[in-house]
Tab-separated table of N, CA and C in Angstrom:
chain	number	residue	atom	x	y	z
A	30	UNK	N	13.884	4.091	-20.137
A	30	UNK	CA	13.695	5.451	-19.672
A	30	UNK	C	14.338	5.606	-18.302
A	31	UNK	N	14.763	6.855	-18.011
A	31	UNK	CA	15.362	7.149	-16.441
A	31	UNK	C	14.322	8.195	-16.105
A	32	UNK	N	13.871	8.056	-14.784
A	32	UNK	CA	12.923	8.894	-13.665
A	32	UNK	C	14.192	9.279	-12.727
A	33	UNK	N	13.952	10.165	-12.760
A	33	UNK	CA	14.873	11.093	-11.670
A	33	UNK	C	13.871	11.914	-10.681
A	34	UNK	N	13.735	11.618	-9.539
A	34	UNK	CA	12.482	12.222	-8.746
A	34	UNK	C	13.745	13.408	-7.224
A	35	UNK	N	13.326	14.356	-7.305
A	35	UNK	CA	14.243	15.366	-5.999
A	35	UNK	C	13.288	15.660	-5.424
A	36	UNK	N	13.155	15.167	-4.099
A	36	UNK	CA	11.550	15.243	-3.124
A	36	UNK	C	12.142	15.818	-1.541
A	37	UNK	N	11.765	16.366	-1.110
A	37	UNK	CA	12.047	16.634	0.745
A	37	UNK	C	10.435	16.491	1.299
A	38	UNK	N	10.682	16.025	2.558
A	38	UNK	CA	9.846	15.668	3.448
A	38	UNK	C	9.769	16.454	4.896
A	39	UNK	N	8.261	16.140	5.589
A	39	UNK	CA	8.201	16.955	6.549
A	39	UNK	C	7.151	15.607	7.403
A	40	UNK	N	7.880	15.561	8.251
A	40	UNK	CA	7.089	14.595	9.387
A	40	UNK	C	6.826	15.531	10.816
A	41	UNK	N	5.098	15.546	10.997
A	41	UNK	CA	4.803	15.786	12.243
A	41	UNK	C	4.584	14.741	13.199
A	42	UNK	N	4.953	14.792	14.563
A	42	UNK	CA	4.252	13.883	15.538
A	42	UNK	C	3.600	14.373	16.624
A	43	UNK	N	2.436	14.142	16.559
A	43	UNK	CA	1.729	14.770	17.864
A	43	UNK	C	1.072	13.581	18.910
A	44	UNK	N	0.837	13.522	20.188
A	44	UNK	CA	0.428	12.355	20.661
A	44	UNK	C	-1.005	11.321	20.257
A	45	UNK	N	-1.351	11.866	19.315
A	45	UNK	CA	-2.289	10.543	18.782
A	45	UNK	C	-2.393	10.988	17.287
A	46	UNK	N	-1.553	11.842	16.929
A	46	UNK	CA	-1.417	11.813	15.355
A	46	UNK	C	-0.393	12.004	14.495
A	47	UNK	N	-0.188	11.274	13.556
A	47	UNK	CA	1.590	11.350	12.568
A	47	UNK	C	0.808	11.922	11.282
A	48	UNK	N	1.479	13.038	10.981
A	48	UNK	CA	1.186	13.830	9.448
A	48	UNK	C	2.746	13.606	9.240
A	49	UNK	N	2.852	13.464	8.210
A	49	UNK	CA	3.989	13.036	6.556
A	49	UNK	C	3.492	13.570	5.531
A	50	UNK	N	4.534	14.362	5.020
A	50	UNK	CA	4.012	15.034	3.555
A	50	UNK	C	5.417	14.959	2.780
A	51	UNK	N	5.743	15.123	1.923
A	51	UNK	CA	6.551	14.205	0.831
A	51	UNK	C	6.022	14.790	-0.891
A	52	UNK	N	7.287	16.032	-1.225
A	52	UNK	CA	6.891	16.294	-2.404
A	52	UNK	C	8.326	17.116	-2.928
A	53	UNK	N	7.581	17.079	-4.373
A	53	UNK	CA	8.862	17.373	-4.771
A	53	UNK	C	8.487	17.618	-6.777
A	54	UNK	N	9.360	16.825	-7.539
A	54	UNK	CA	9.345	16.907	-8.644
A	54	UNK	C	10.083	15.819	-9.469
A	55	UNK	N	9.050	15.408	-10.315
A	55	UNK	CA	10.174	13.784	-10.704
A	55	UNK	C	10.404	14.113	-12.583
A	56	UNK	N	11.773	13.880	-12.984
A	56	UNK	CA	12.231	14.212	-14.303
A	56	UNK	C	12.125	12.946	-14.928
A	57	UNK	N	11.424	12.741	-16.226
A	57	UNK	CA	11.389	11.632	-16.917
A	57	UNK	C	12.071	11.326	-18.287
A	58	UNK	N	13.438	11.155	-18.535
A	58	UNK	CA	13.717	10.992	-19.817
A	58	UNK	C	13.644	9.772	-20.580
A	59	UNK	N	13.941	9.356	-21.558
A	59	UNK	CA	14.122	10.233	-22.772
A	59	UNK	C	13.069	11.436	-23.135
A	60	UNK	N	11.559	11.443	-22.532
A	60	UNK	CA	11.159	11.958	-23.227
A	60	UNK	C	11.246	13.784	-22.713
A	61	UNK	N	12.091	14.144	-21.706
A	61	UNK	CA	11.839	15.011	-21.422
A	61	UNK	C	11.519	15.961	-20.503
A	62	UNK	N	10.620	15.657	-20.105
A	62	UNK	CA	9.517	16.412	-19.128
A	62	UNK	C	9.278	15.974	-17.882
A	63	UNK	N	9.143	17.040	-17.005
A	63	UNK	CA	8.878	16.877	-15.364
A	63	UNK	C	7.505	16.779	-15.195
A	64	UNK	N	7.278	16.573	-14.082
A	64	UNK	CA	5.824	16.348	-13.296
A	64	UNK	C	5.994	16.449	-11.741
A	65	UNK	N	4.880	16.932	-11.084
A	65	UNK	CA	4.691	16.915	-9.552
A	65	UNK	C	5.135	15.429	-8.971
A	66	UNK	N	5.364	15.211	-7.980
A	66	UNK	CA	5.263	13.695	-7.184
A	66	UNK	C	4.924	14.505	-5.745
A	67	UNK	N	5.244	13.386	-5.034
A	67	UNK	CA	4.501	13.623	-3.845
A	67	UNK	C	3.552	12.614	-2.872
A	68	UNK	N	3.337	12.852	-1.682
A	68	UNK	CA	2.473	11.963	-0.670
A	68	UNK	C	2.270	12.955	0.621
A	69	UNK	N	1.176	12.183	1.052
A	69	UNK	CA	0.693	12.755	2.318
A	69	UNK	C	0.246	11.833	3.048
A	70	UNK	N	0.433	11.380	4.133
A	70	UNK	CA	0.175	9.975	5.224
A	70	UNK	C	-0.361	10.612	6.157
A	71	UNK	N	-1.001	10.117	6.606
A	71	UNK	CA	-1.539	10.952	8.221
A	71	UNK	C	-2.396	9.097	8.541
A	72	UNK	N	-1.971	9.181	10.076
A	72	UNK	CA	-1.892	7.837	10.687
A	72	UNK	C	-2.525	8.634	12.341
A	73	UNK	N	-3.835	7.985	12.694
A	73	UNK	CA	-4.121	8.267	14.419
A	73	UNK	C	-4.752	7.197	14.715
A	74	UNK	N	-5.249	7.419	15.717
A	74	UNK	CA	-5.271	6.488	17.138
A	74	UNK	C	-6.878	6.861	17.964
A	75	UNK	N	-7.372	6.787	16.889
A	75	UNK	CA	-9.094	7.270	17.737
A	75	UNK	C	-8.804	6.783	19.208
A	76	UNK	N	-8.596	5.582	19.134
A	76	UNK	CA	-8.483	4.883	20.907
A	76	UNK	C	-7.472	4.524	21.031
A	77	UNK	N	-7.420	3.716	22.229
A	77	UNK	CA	-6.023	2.953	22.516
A	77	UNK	C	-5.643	1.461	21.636
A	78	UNK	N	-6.703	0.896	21.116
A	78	UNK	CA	-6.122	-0.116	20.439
A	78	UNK	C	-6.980	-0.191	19.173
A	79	UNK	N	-7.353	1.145	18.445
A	79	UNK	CA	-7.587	1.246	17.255
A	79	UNK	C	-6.517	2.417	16.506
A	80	UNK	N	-6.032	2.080	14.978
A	80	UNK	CA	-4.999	2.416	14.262
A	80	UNK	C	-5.691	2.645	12.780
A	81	UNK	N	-5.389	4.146	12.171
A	81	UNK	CA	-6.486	4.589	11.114
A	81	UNK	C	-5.120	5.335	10.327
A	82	UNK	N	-4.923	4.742	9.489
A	82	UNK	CA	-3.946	5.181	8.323
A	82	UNK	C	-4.631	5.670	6.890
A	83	UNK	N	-4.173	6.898	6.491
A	83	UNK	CA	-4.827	7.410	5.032
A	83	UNK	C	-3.499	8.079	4.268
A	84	UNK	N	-3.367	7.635	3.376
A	84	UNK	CA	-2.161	8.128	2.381
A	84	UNK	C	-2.852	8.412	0.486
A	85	UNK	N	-2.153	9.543	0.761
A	85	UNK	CA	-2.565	9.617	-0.934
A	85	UNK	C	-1.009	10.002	-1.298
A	86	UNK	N	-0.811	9.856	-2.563
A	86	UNK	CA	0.475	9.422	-3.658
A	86	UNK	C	0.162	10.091	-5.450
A	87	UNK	N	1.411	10.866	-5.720
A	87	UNK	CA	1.609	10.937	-7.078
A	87	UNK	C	2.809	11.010	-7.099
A	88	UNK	N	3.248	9.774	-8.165
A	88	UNK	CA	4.498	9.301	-8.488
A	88	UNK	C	4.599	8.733	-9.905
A	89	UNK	N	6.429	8.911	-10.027
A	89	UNK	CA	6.372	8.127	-11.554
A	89	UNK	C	6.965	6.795	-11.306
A	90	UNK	N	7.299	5.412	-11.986
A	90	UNK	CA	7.649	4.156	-12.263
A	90	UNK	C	8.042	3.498	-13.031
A	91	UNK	N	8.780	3.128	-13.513
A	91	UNK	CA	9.073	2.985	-14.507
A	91	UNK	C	7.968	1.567	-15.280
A	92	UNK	N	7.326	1.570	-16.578
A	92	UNK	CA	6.669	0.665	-17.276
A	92	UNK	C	6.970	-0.574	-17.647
A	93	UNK	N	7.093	-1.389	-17.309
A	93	UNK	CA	7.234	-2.950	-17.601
A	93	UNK	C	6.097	-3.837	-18.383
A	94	UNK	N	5.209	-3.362	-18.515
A	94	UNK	CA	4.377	-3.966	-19.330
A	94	UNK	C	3.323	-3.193	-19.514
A	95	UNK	N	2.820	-3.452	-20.777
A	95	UNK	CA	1.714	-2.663	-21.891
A	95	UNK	C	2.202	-2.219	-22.600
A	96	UNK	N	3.047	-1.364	-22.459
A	96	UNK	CA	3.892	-0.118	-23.353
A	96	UNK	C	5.376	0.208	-22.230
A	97	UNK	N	6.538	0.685	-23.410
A	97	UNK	CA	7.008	1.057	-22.250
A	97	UNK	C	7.637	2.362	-21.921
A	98	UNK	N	8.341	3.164	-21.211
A	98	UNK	CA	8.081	4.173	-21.059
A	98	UNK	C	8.694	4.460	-19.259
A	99	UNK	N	7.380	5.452	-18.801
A	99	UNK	CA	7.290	5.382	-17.274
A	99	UNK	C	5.830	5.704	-17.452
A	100	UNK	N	5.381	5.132	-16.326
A	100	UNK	CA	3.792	5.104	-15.396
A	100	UNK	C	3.290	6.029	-14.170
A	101	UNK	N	2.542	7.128	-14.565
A	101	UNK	CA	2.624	7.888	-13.219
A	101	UNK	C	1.317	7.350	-12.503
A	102	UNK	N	1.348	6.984	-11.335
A	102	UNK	CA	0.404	6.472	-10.629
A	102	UNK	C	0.145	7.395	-9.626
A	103	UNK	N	-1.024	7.762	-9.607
A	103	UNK	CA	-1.984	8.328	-8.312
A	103	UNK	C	-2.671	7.686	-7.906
A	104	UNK	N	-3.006	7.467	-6.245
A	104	UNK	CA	-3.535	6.597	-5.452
A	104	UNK	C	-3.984	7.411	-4.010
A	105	UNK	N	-4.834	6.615	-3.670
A	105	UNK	CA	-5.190	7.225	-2.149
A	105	UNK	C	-5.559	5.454	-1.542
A	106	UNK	N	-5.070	5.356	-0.896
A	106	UNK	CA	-5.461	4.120	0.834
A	106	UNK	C	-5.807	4.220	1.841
A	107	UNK	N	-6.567	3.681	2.571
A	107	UNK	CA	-6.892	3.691	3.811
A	107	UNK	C	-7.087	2.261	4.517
A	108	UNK	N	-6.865	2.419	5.630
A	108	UNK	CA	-6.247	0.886	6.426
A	108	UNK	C	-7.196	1.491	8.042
A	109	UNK	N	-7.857	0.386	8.433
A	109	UNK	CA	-7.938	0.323	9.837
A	109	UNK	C	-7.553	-0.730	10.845
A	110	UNK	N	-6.742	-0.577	11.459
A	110	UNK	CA	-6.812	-1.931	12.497
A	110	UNK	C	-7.560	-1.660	13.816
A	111	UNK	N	-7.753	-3.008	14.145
A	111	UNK	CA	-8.250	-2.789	15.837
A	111	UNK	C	-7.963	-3.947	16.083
A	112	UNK	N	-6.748	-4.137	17.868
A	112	UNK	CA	-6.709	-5.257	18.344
A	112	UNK	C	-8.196	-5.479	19.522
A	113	UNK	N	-9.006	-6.723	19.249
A	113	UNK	CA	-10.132	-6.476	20.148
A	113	UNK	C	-9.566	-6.940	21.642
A	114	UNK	N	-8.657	-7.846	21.416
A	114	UNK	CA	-7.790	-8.161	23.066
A	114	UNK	C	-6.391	-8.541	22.651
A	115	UNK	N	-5.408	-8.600	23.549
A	115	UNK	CA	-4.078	-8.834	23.691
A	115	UNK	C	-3.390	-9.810	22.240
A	116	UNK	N	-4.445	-11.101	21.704
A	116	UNK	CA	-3.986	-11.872	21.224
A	116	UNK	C	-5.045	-11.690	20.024
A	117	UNK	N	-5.984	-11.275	19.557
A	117	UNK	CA	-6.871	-10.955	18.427
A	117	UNK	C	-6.987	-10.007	17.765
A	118	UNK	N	-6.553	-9.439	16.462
A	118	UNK	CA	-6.419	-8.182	15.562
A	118	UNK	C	-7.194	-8.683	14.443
A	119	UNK	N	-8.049	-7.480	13.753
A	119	UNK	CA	-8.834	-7.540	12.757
A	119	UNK	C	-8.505	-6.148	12.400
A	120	UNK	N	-8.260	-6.356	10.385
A	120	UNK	CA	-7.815	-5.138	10.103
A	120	UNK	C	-8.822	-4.942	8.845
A	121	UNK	N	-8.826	-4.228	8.212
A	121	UNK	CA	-9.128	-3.964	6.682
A	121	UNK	C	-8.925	-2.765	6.054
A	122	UNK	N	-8.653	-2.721	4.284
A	122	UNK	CA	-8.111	-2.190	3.804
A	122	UNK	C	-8.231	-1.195	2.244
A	123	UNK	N	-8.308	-0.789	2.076
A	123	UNK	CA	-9.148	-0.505	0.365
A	123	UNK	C	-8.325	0.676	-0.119
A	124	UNK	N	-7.858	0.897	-1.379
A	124	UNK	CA	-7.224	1.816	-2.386
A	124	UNK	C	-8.275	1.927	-3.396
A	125	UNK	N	-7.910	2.994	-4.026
A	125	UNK	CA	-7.863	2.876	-5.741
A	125	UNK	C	-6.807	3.606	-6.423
A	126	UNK	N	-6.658	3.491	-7.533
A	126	UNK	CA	-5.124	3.856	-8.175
A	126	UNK	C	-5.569	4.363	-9.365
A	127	UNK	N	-5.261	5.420	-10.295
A	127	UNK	CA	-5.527	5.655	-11.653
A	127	UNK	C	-3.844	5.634	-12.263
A	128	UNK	N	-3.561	5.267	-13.064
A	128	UNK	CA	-2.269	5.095	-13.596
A	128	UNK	C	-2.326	5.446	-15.108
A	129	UNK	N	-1.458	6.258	-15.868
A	129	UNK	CA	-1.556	6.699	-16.954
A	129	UNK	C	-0.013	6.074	-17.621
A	130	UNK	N	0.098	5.978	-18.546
A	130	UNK	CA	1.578	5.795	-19.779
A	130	UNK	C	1.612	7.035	-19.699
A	131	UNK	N	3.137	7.215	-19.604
A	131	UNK	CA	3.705	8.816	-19.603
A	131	UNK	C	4.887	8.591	-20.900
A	132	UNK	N	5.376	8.957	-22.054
A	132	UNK	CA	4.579	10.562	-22.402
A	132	UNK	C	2.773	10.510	-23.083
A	133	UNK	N	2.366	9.006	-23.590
A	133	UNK	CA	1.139	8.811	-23.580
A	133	UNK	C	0.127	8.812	-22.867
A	134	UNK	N	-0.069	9.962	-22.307
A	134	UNK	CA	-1.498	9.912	-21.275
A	134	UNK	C	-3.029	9.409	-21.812
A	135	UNK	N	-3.228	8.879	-22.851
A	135	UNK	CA	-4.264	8.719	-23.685
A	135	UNK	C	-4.720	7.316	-22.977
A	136	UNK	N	-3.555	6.364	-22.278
A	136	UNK	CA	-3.373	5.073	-22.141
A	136	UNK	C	-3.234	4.969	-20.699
A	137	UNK	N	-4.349	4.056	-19.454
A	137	UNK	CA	-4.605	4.575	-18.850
A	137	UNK	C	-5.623	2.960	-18.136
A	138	UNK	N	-5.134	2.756	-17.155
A	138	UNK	CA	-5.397	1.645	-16.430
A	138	UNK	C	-5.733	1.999	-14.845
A	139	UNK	N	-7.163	1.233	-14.041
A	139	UNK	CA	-7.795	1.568	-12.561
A	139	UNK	C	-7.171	0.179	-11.666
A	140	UNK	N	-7.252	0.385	-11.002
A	140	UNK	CA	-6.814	-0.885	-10.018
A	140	UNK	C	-7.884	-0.233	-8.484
A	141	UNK	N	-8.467	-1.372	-8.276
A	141	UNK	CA	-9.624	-0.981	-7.008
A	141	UNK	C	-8.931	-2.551	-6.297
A	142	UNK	N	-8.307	-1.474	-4.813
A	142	UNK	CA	-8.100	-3.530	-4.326
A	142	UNK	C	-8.716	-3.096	-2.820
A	143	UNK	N	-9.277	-3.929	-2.326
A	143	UNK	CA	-9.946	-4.008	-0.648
A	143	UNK	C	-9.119	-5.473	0.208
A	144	UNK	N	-8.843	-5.609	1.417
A	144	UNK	CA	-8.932	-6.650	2.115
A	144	UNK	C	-9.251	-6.374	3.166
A	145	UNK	N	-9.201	-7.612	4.121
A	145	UNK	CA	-9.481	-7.742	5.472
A	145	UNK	C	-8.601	-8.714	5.896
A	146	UNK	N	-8.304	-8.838	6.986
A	146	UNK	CA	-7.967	-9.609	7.983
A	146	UNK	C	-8.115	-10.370	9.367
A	147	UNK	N	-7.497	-11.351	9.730
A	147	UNK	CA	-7.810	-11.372	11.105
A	147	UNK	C	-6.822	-12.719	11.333
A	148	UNK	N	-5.879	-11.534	12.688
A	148	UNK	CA	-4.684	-12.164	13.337
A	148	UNK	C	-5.148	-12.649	14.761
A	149	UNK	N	-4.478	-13.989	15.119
A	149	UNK	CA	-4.971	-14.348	16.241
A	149	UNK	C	-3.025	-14.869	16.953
A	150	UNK	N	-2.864	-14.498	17.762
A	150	UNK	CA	-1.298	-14.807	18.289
A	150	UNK	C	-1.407	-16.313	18.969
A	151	UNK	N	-0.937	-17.372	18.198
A	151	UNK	CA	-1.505	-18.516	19.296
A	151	UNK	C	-0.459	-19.070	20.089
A	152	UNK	N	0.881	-18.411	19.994
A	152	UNK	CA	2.005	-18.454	21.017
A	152	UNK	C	2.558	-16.740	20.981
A	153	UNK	N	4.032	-16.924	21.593
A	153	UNK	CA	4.589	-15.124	21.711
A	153	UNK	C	4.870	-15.698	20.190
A	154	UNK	N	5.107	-16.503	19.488
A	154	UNK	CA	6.213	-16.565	18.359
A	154	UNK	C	4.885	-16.770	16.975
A	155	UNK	N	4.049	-17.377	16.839
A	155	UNK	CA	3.395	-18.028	16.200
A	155	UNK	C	2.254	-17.115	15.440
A	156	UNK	N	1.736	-16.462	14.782
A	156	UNK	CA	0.633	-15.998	14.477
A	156	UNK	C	-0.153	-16.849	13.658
A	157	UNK	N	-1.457	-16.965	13.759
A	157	UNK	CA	-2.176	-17.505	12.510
A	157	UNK	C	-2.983	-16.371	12.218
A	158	UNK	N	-3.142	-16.211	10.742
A	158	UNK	CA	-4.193	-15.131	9.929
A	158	UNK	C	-5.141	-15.662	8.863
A	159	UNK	N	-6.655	-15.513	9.389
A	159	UNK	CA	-7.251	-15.333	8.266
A	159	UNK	C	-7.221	-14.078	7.450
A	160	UNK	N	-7.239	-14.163	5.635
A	160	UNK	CA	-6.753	-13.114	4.912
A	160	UNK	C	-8.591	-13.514	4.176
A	161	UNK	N	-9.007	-11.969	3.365
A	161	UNK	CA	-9.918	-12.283	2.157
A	161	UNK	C	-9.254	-10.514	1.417
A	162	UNK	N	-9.022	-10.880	-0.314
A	162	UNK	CA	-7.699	-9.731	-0.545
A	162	UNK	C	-8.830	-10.074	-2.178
A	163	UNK	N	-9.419	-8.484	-2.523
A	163	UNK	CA	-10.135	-8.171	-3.575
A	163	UNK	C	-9.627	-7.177	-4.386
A	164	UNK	N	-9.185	-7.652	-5.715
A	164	UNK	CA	-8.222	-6.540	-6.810
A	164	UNK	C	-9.216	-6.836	-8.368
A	165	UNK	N	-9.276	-5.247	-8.805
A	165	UNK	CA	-10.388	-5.130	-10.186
A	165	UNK	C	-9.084	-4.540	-10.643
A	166	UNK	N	-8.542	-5.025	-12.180
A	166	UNK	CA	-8.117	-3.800	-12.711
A	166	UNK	C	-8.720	-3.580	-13.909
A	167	UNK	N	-9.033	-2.544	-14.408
A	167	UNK	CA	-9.678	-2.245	-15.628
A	167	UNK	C	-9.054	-0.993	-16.444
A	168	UNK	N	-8.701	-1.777	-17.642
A	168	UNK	CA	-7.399	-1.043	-18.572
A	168	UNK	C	-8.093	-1.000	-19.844
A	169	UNK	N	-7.400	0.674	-20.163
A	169	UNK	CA	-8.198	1.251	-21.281
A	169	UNK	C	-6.926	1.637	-21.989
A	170	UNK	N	-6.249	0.939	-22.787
A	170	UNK	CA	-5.363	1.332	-23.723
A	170	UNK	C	-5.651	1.067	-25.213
A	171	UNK	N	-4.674	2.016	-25.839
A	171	UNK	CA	-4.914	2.560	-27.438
A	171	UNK	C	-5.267	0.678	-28.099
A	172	UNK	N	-4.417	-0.543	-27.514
A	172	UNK	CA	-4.328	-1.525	-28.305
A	172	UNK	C	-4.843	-2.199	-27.335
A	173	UNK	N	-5.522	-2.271	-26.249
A	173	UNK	CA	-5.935	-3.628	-25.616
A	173	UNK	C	-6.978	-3.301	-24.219
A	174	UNK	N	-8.080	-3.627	-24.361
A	174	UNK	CA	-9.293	-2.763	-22.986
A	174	UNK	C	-9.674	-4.237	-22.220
A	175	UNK	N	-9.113	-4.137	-21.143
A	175	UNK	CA	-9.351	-5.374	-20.317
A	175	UNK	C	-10.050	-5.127	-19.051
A	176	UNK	N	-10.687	-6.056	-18.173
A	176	UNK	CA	-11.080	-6.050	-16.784
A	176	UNK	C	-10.653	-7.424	-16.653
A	177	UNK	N	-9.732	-7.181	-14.873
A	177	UNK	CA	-10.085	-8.252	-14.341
A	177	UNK	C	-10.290	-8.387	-12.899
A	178	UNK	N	-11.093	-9.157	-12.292
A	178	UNK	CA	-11.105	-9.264	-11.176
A	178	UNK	C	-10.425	-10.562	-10.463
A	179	UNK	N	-10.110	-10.310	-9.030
A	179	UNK	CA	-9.621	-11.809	-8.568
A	179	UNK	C	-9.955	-11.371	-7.217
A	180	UNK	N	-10.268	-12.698	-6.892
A	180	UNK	CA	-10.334	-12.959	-5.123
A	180	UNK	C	-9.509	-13.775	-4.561
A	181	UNK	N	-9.121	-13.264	-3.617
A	181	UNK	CA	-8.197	-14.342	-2.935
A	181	UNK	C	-8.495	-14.671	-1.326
A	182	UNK	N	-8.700	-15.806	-0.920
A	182	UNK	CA	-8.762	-16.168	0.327
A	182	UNK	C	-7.931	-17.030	0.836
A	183	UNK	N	-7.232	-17.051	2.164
A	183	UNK	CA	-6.180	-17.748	2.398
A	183	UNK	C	-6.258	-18.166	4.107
A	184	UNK	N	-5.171	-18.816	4.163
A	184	UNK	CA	-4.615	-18.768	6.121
A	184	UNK	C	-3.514	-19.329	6.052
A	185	UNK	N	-2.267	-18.508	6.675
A	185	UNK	CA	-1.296	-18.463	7.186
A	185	UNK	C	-0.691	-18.468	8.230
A	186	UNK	N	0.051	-19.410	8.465
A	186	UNK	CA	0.888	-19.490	10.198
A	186	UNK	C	2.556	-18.857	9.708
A	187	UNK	N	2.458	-17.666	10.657
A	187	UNK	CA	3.796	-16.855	10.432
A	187	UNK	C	4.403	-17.136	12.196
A	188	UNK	N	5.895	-17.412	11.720
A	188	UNK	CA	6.769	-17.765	12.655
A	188	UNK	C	7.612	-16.353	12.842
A	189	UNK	N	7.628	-15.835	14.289
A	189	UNK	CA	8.732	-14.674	14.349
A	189	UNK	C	9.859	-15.221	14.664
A	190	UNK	N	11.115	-15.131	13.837
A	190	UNK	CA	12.095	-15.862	13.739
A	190	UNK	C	13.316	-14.660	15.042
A	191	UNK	N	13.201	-13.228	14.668
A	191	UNK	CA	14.031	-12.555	15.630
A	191	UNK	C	13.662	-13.170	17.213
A	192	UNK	N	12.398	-13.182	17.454
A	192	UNK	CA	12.178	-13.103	19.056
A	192	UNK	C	12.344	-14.712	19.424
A	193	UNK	N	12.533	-15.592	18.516
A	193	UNK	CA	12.547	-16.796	18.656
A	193	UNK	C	14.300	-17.242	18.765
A	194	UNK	N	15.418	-16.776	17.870
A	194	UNK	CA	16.230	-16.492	18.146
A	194	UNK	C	16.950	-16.147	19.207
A	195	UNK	N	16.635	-14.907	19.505
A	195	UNK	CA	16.982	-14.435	21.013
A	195	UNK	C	16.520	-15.572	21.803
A	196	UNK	N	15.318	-15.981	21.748
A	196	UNK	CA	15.124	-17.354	23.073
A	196	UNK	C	16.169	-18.652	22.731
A	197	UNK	N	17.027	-19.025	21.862
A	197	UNK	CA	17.453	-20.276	21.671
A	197	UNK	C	18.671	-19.669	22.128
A	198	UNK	N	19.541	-18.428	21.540
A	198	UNK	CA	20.767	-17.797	22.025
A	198	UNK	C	21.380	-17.707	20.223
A	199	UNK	N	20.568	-17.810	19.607
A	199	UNK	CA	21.536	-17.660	18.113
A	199	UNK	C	21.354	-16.014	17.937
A	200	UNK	N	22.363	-15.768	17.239
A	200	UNK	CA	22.966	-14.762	16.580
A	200	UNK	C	22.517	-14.062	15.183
């Protein structure tokens, strides 16, 4: 199938708030038929080192598995960070998504995912993060009704390779 989506955008900035809106109309063939798309982001700054992001989304995708086709997914997210000092950030995160088979809307899968975080800078170059990252999906199609859940917990040491660069003199 080909998705053909023609969207224009409108970004505000005001000093402690970013509105983004993003819409338009997305064409889906073979089978035909258009549909709305679209987003709206709005991102502020209650304080000086807290960061509050909310986006909602309707879009098409093309289907890779279950059936195939295209997938229009609607979603809404929300994200908070807060650095508590210079070198310590704790964030967390949660969606949900309803996703339908397009031209089959009958067929029709949830995805609920949450995380958290927590970044600690233990050089300028070095970060270490504790991660805990929670995804349900629960799928209701004509041939197959599944749930699953997974948890994931982790820790990662991320190297910033640009600012580390510039300090050695490479290119």
């Amino acid at each position: 199938s080909n998705i053909i989506t023609l969207e224009g955008d409108y970004t505000k900035v005001f000093p402690e708030w970013t509105f983004a809106v993003r819409g338009g109309v997305t064409f889906v063939e073979p089978v035909g038929r258009s549909l709305p798309s679209g987003s709206i982001h709005v991102t502020t700054k209650p304080e000086r080192d807290t960061v509050l992001n909310l986006t909602l989304s309707r879009e098409a995708r093309p289907s890779f598995f279950l059936q195939g086709g295209a997938r229009i997914n609607n979603s809404v997210r929300a994200s908070i960070r807060h650095r508590v000092y210079e070198r310590l950030s704790v964030s967390g995160s949660g969606g949900y998504s309803l996703s339908q088979f397009f031209p089959n809307t009958d067929s029709q899968f949830q995805i609920i995912t949450g995380g958290s975080r927590v970044e600690y800078m233990l050089t300028r170059n070095i970060r270490g993060e504790f991660f805990y990252i929670f995804t349900h999906i629960n799928s209701d199609t004509t041939a197959l009704e599944y749930q699953v859940s997974r948890h994931q917990v982790g820790f990662m040491l991320s190297v910033m390779l640009e600012s580390l660069g510039e300090s050695l003199g490479f290119d």
